[in-house]
mmCIF file of C-alpha atoms in Angstrom:
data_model
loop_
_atom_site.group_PDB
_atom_site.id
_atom_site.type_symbol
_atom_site.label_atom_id
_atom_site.label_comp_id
_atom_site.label_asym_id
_atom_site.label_seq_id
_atom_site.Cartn_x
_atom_site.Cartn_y
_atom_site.Cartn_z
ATOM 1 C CA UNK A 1 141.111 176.451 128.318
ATOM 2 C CA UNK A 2 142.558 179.990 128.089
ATOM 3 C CA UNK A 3 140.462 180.358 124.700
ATOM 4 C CA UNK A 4 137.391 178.973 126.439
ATOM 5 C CA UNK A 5 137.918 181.698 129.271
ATOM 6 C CA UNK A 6 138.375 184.496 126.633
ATOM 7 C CA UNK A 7 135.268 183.514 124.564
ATOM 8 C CA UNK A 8 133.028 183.594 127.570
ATOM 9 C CA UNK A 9 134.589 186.745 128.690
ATOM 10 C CA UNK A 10 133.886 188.340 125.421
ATOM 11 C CA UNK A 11 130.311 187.139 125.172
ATOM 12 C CA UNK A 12 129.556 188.764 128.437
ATOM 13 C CA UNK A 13 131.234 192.022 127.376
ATOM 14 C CA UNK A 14 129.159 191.889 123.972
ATOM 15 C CA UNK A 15 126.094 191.023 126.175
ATOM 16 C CA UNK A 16 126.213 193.986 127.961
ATOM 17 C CA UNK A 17 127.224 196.460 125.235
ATOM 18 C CA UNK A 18 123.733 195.571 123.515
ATOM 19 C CA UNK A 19 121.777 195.812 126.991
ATOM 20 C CA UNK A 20 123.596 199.395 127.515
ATOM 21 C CA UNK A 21 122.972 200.555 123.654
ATOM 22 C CA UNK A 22 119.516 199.643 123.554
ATOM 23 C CA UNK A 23 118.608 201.283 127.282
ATOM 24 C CA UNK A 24 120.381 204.178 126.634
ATOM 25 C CA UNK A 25 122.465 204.030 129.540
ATOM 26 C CA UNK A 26 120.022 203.050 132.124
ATOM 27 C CA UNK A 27 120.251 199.138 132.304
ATOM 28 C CA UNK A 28 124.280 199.688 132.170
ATOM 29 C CA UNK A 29 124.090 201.955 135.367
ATOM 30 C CA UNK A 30 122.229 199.522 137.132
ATOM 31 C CA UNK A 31 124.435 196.238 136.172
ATOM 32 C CA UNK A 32 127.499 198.548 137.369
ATOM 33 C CA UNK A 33 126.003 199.084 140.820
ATOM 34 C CA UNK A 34 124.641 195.577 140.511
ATOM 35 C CA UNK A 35 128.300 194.305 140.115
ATOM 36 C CA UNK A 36 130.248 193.616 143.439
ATOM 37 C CA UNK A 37 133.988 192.629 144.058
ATOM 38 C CA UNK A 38 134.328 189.419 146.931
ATOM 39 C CA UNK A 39 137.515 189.786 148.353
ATOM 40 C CA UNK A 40 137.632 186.156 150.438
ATOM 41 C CA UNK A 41 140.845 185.388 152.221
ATOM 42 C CA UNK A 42 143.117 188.123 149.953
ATOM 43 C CA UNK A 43 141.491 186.361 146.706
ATOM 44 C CA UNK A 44 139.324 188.226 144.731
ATOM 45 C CA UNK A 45 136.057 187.334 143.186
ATOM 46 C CA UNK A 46 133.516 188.873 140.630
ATOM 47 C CA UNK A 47 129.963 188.600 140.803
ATOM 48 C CA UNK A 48 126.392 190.125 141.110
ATOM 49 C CA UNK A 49 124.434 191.260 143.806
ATOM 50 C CA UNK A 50 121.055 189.853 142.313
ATOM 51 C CA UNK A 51 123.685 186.401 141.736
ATOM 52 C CA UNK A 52 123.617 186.137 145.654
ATOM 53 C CA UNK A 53 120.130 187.612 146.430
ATOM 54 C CA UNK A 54 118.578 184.769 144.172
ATOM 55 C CA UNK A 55 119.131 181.957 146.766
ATOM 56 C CA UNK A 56 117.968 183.885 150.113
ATOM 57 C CA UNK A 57 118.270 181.331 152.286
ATOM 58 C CA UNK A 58 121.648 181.777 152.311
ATOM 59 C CA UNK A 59 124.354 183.481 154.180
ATOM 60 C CA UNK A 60 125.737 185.837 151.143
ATOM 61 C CA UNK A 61 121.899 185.880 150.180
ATOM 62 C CA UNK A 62 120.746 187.527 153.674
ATOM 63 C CA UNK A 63 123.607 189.891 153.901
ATOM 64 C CA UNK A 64 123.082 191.286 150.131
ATOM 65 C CA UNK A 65 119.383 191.530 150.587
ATOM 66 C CA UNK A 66 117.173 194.618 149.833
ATOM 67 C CA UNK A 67 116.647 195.049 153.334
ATOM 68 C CA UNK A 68 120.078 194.808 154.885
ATOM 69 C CA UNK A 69 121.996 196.691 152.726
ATOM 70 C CA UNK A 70 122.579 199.457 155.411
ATOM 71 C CA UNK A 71 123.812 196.979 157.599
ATOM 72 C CA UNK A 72 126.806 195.873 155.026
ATOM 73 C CA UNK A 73 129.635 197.995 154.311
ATOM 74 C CA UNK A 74 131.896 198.142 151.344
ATOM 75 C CA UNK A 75 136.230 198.053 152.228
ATOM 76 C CA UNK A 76 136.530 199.777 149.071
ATOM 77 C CA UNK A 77 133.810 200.897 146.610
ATOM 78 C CA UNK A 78 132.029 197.763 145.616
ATOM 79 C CA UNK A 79 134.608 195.421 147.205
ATOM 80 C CA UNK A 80 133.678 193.096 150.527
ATOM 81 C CA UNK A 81 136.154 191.162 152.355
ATOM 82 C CA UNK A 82 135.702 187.952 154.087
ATOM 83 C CA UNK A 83 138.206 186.331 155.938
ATOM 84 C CA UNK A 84 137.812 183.086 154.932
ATOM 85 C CA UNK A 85 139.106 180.521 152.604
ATOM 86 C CA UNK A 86 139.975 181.726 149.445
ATOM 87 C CA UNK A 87 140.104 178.615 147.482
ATOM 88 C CA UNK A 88 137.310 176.998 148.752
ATOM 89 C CA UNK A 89 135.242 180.054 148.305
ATOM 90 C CA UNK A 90 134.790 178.998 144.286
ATOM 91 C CA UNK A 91 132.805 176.101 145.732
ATOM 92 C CA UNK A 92 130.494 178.503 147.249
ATOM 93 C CA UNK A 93 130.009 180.308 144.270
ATOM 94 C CA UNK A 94 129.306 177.950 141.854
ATOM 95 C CA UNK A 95 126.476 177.282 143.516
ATOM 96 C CA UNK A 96 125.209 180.908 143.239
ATOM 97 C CA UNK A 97 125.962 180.911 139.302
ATOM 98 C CA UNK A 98 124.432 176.842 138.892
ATOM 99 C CA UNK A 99 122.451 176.200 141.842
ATOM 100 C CA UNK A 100 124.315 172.599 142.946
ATOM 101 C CA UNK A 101 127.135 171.780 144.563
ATOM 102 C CA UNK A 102 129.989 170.784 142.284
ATOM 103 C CA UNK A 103 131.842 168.205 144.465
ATOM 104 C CA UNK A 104 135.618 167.955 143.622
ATOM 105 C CA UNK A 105 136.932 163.887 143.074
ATOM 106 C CA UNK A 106 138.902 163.362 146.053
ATOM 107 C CA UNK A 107 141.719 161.294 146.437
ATOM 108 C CA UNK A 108 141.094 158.025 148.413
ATOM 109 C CA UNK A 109 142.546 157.084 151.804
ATOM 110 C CA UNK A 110 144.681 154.715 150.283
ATOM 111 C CA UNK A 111 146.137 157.200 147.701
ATOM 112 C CA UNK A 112 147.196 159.409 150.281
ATOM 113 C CA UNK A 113 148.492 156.871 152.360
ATOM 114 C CA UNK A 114 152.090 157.941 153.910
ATOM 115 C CA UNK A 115 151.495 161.459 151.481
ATOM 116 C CA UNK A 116 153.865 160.388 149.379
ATOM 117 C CA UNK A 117 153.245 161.538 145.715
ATOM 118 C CA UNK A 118 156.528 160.235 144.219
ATOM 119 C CA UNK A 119 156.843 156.620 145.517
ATOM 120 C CA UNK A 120 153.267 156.117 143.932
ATOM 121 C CA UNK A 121 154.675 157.459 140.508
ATOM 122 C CA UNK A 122 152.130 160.421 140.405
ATOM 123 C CA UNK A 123 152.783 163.615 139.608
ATOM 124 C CA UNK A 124 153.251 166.323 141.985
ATOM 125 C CA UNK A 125 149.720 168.474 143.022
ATOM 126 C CA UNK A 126 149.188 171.660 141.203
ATOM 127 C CA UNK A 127 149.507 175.019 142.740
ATOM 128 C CA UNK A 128 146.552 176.233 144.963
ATOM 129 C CA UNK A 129 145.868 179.146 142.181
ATOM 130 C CA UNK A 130 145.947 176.183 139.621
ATOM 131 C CA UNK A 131 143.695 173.783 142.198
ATOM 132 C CA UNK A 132 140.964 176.560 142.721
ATOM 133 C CA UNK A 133 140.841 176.823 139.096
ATOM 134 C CA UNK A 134 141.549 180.800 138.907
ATOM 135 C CA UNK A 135 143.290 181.917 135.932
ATOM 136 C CA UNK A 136 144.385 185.088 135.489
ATOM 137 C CA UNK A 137 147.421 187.719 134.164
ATOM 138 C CA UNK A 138 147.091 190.368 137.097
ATOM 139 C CA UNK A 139 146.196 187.510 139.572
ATOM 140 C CA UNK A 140 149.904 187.919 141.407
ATOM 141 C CA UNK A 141 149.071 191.627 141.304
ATOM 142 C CA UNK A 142 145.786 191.452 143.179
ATOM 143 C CA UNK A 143 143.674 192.135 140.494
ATOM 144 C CA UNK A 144 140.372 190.851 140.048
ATOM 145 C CA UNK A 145 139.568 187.377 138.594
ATOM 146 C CA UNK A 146 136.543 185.819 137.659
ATOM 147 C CA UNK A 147 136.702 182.200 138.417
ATOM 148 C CA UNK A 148 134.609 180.479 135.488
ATOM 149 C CA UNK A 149 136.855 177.282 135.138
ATOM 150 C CA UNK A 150 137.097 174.004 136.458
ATOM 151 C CA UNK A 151 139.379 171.634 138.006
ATOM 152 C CA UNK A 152 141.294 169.862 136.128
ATOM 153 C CA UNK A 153 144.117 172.475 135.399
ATOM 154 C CA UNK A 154 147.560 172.099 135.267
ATOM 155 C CA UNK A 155 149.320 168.803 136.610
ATOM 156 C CA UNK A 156 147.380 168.418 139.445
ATOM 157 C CA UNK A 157 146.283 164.780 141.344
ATOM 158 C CA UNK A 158 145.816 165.856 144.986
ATOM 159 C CA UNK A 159 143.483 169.124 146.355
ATOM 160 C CA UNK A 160 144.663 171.511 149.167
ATOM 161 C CA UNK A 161 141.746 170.681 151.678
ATOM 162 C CA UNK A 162 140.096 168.016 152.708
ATOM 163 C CA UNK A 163 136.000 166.959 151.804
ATOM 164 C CA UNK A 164 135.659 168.083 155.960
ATOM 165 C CA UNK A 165 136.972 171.249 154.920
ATOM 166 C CA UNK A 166 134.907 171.872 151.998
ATOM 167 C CA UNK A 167 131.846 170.732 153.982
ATOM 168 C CA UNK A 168 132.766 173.551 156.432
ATOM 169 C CA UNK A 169 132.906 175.978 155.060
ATOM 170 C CA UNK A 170 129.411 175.548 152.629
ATOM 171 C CA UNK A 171 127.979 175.009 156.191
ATOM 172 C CA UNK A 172 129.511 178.567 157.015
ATOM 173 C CA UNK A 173 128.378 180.512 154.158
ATOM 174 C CA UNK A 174 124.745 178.083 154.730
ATOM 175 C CA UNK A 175 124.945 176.116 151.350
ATOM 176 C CA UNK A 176 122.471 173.502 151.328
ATOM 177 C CA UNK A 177 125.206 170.596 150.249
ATOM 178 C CA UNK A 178 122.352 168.007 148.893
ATOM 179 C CA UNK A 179 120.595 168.239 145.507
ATOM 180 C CA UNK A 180 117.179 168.750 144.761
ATOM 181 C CA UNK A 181 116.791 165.035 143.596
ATOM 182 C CA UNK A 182 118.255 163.992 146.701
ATOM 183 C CA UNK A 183 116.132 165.604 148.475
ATOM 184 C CA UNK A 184 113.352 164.404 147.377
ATOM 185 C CA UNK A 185 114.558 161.105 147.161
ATOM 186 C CA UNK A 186 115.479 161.627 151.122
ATOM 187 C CA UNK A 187 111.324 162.824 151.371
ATOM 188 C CA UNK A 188 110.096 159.675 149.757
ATOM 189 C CA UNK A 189 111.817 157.093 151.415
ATOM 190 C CA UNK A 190 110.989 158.812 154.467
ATOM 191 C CA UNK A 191 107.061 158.287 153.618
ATOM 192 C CA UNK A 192 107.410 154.934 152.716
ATOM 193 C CA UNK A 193 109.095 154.052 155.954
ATOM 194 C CA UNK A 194 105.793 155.466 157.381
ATOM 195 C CA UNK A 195 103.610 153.789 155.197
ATOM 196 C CA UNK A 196 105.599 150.024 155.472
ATOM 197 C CA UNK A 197 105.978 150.883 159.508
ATOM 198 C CA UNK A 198 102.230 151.717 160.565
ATOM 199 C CA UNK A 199 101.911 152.002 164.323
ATOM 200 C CA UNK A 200 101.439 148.742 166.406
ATOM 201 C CA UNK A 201 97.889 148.271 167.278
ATOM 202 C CA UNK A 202 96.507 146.887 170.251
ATOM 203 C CA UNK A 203 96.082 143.019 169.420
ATOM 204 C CA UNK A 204 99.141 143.089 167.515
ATOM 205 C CA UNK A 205 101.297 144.505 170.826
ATOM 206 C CA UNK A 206 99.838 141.606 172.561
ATOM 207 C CA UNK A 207 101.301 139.144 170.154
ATOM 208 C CA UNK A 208 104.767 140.950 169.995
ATOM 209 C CA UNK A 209 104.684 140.596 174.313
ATOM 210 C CA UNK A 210 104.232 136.641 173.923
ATOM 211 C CA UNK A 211 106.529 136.121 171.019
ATOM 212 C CA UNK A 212 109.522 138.358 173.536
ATOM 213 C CA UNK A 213 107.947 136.183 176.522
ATOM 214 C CA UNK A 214 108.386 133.207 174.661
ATOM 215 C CA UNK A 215 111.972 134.186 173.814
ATOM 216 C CA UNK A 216 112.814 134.431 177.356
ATOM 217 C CA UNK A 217 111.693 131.563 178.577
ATOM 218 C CA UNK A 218 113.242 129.099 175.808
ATOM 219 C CA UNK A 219 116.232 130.399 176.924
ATOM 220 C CA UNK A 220 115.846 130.444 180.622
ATOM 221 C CA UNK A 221 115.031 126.631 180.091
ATOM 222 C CA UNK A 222 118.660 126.329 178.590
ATOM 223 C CA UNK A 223 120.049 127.904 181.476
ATOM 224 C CA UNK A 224 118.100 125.765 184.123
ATOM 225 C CA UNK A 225 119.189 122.551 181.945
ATOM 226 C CA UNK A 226 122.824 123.782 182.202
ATOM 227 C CA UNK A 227 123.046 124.164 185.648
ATOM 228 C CA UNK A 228 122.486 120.734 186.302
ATOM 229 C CA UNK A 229 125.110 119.745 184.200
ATOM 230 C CA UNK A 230 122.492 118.752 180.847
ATOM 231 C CA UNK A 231 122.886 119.590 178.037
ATOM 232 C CA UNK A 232 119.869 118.412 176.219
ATOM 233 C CA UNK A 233 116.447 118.690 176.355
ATOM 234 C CA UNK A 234 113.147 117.690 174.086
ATOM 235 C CA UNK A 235 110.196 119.997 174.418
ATOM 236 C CA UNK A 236 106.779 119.501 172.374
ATOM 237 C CA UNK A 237 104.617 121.776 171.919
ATOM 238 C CA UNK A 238 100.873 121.083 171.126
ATOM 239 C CA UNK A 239 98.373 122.723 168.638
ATOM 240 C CA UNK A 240 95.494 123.003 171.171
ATOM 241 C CA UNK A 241 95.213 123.947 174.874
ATOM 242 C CA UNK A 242 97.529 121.103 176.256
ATOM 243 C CA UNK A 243 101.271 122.171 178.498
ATOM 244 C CA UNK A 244 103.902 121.248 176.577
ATOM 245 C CA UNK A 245 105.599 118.068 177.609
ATOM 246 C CA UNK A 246 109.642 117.917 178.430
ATOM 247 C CA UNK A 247 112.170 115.515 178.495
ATOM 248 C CA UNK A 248 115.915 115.039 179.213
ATOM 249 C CA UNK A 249 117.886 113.233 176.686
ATOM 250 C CA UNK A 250 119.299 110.761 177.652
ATOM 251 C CA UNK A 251 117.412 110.075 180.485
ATOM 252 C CA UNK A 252 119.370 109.434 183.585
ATOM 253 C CA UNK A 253 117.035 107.339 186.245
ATOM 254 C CA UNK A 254 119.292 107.995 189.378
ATOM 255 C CA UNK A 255 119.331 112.021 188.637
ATOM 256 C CA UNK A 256 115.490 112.203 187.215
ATOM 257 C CA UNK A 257 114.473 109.954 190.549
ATOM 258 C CA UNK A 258 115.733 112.831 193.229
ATOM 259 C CA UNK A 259 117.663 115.788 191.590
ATOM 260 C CA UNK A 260 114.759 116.586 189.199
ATOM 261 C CA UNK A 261 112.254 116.803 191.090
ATOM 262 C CA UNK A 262 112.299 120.754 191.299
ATOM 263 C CA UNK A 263 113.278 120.999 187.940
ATOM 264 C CA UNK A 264 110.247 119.352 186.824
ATOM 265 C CA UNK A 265 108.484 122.076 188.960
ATOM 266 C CA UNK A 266 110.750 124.802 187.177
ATOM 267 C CA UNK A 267 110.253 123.719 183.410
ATOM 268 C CA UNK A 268 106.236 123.541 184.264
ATOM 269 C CA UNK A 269 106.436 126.859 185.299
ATOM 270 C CA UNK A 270 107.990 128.488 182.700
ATOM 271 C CA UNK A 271 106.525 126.071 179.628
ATOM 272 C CA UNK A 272 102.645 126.247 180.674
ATOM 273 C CA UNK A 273 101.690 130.118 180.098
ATOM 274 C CA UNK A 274 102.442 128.955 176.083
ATOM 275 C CA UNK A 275 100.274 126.132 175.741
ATOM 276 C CA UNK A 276 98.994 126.194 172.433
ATOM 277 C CA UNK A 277 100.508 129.646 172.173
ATOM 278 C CA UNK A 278 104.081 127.676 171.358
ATOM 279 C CA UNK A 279 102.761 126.013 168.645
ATOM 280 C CA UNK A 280 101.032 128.624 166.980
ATOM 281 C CA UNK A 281 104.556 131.453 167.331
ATOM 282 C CA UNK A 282 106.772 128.138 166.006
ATOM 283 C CA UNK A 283 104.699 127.973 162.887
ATOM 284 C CA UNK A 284 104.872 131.340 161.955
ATOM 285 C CA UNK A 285 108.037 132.609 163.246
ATOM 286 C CA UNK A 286 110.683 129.325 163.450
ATOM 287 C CA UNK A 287 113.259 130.400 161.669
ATOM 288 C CA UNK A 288 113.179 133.986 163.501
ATOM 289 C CA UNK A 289 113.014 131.943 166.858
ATOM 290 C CA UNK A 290 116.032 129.668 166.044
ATOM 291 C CA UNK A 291 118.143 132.920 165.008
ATOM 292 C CA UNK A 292 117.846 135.193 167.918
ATOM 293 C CA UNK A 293 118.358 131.728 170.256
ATOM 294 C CA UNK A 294 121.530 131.088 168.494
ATOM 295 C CA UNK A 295 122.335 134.316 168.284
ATOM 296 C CA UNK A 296 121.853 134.691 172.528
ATOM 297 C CA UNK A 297 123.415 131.014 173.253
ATOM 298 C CA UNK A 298 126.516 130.792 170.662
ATOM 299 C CA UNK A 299 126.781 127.227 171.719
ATOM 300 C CA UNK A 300 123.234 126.387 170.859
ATOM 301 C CA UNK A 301 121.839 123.264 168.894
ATOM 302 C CA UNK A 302 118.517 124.141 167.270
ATOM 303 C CA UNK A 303 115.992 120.937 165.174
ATOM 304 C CA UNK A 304 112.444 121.272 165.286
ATOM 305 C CA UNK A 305 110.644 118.224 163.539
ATOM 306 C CA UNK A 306 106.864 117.694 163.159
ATOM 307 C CA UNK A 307 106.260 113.733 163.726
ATOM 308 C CA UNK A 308 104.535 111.906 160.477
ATOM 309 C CA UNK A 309 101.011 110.650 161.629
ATOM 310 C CA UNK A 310 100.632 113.747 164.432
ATOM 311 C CA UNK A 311 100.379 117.230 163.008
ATOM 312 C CA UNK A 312 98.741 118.776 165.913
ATOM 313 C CA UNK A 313 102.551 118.711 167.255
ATOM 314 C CA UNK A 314 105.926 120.030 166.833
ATOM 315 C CA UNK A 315 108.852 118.752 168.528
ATOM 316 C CA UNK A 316 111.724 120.791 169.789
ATOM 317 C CA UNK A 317 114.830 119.433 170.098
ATOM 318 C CA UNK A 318 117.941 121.773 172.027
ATOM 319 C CA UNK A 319 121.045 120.870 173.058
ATOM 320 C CA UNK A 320 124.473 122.166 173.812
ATOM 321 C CA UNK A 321 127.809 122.054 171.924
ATOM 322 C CA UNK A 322 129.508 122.725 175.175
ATOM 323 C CA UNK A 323 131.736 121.322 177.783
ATOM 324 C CA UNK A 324 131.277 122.045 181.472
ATOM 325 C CA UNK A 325 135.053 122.933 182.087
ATOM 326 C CA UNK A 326 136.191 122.540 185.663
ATOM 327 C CA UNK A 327 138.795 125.412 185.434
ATOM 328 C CA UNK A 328 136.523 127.845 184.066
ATOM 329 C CA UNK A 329 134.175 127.101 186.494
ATOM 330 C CA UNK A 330 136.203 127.332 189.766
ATOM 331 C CA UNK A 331 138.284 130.850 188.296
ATOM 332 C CA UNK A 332 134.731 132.594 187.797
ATOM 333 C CA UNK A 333 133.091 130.953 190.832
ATOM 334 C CA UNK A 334 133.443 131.628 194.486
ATOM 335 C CA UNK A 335 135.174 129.013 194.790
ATOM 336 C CA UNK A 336 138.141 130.847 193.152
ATOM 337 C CA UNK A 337 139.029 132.486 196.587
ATOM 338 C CA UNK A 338 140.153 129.568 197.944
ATOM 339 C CA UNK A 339 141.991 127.706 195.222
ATOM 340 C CA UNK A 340 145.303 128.557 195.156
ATOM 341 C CA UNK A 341 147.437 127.116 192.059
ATOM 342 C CA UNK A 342 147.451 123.237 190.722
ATOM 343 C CA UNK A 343 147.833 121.434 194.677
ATOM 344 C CA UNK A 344 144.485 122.799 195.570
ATOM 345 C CA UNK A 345 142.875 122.108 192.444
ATOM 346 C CA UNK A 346 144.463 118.744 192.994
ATOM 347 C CA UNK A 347 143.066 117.815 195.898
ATOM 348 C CA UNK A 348 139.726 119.244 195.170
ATOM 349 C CA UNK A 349 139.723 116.421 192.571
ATOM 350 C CA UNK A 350 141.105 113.705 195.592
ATOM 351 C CA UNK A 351 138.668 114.568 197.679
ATOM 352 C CA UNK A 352 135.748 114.641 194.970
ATOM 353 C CA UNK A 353 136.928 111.396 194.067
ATOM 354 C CA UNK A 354 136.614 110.132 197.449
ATOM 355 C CA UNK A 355 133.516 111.211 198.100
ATOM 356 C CA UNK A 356 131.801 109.334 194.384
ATOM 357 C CA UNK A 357 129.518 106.441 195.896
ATOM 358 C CA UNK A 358 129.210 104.412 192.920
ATOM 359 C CA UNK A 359 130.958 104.331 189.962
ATOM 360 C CA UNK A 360 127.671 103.452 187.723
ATOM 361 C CA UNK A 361 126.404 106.736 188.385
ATOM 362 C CA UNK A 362 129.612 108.556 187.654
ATOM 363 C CA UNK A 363 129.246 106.585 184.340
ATOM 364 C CA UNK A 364 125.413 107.751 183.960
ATOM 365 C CA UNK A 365 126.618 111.276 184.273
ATOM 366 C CA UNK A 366 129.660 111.301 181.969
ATOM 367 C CA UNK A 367 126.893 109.731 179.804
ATOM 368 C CA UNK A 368 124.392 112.200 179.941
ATOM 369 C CA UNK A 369 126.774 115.104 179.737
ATOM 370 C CA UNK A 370 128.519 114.054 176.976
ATOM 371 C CA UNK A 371 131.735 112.572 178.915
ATOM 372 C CA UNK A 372 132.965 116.158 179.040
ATOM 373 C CA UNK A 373 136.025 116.689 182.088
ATOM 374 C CA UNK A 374 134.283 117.882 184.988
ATOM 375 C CA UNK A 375 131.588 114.559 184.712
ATOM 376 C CA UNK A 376 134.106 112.263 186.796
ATOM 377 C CA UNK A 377 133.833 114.919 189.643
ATOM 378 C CA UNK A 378 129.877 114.615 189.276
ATOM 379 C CA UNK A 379 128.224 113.354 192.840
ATOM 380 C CA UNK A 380 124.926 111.449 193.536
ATOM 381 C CA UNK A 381 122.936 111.681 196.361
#
């Protein structure tokens, strides 16, 4: 490493000799005034103005510009001081002598877990000299260094600062912290998310307002069927202009006879506006349908069949894998305010009991809501 440092030290000296000997003196003048001294943080660093000025867009590149170089004073001769981050600062200038960010290889969260270095049996970090990569003889003097190598000095396995701090301070000194590939990478996918995402014409806004439309209502006829203590329902939907037709499943004749009446109303209401409409959004779009219900209605059951012999037709079938839990429903109920422990609860079920006409019905219900615990409390009129 040290001879690697010397080599390119002496090629640059060599360099220079032949520009000075063949200019007779002129060129050398000019790289001397050219040459400045970055003092960031009380660590010293070695460049060229025309380095800095070559990416303008940049904080060092504004500030070393032709035209505000009245505005920027020296601390001593060619030297500038920043107070900043030393070691960090050879981040920043790497990208002024390569034009890309040279990202250091952090260590992962769960190598610095509890900071411990020794129970994980590696080696202690380097020094921050050795971690910002500068090497040189007069550095504990506070002479200048040139800071030309890389990581990967020394015994290091950790880094003084953290990727947030790095980040920072590029951000400070307005170092653009993505490549030139990525970039452009960035530009492209951009345009083909334009191109793949055109805007949403007229007819096809129309369509997206009945498919949501249709959304709703399949599940508002889940909620309707639950509140009367069903849990399943068969709905078919038709290719042409016809409403779809409904169904409970099993039927009950006692309920169906007098508590369904405004539920038929209900269900004809909310079912008609997508005749034939329906069928056509359950062709294209069933397996989209079926997701977003069961992702809205956890406890949903979701079979669609088209009969053999009818293909003008599909069948819905929806049902719940649910139990209407008395408990549940009297804590989150009004009813909560005046049930107070098991004895009320107790006598809630007495007097239910009491007030069951026949015990044929109470078997229809338990049958048609799947014998779940609240169905011997059910009531008929």
């Amino acid at each position: 490493m040290y001879n690697e440092l010397n080599e390119r030290m002496n090629k640059m000296s060599v360099n220079e000799e032949i520009i000075t000997k063949s200019n007779d003196g002129c060129n050398a003048k000019s790289l001397i005034e050219d040459r400045i001294i970055l003092n960031v943080g009380g660590i010293k660093y070695e460049t060229f103005i025309s380095t800095l000025t070559a990416y303008p867009d940049t904080l060092l590149g504004i500030m070393f510009s032709e035209r505000n170089k009245d505005m920027v004073h020296s601390t001593n001769g060619n030297e500038y001081f920043f107070d900043r981050d030393g070691y960090l600062f050879r981040y920043v200038l790497q990208y002024y002598r390569t034009g890309k960010v040279h990202w250091p290889e952090f260590l992962s969260s769960n190598q610095m877990e509890n900071n411990s270095f020794v129970d994980k049996g590696l080696k202690q970090p380097a020094s921050p000299i050795e971690v910002a990569g500068i090497i040189s003889l007069n550095n504990k003097e506070g002479g200048v260094v040139d800071n030309l190598t890389g990581l990967g000095v020394g015994n290091y396995v950790s880094l003084p600062f953290t990727r947030e701090e790095l980040e920072q301070e590029l951000l400070f000194f307005l170092i653009p912290t993505r490549s030139d590939e990525e970039l452009t990478e960035s530009i492209l996918q951009e345009e083909s998310l334009n191109v793949t995402t055109p805007l949403l014409t007229f007819a096809n806004k129309a369509v997206v307002d009945n498919v949501n439309g249709f959304l709703y209502s399949l599940k508002e006829v889940m909620y309707s069927l639950a509140s009367l203590f069903e849990k399943k329902i068969m709905i078919t939907f038709y290719h042409d202009r016809r409403a779809p037709v409904f169904k409970l499943i099993p039927p009950n004749p006692n309920i169906i006879m007098n508590e369904l009446a405004p539920f038929n109303e209900k269900m004809k209401t909310i079912l008609t506006p997508y005749a034939g409409v329906g069928y056509t959004l359950l062709m294209n779009f069933e397996n989209e349908i079926e997701a977003w219900m069961i992702e809205e209605i956890k406890e949903l059951r979701w079979f669609m069949e088209k009969p053999s012999g009818l293909p003008n037709r599909f069948v819905l079938y929806l049902s719940f894998n649910d139990k209407f839990l008395k408990q549940q429903i009297l804590k989150n109920s009004l009813l909560s305010k005046v049930v107070n422990g098991g004895n009320a609860s107790q006598n809630l079920n007495t007097n239910v009991n009491e007030n069951t006409t026949t015990s044929s019905a109470t078997n229809a219900m338990g049958e048609s809501s799947g014998g779940d615990a609240i169905a011997n409390s059910s009531t008929t009129s």
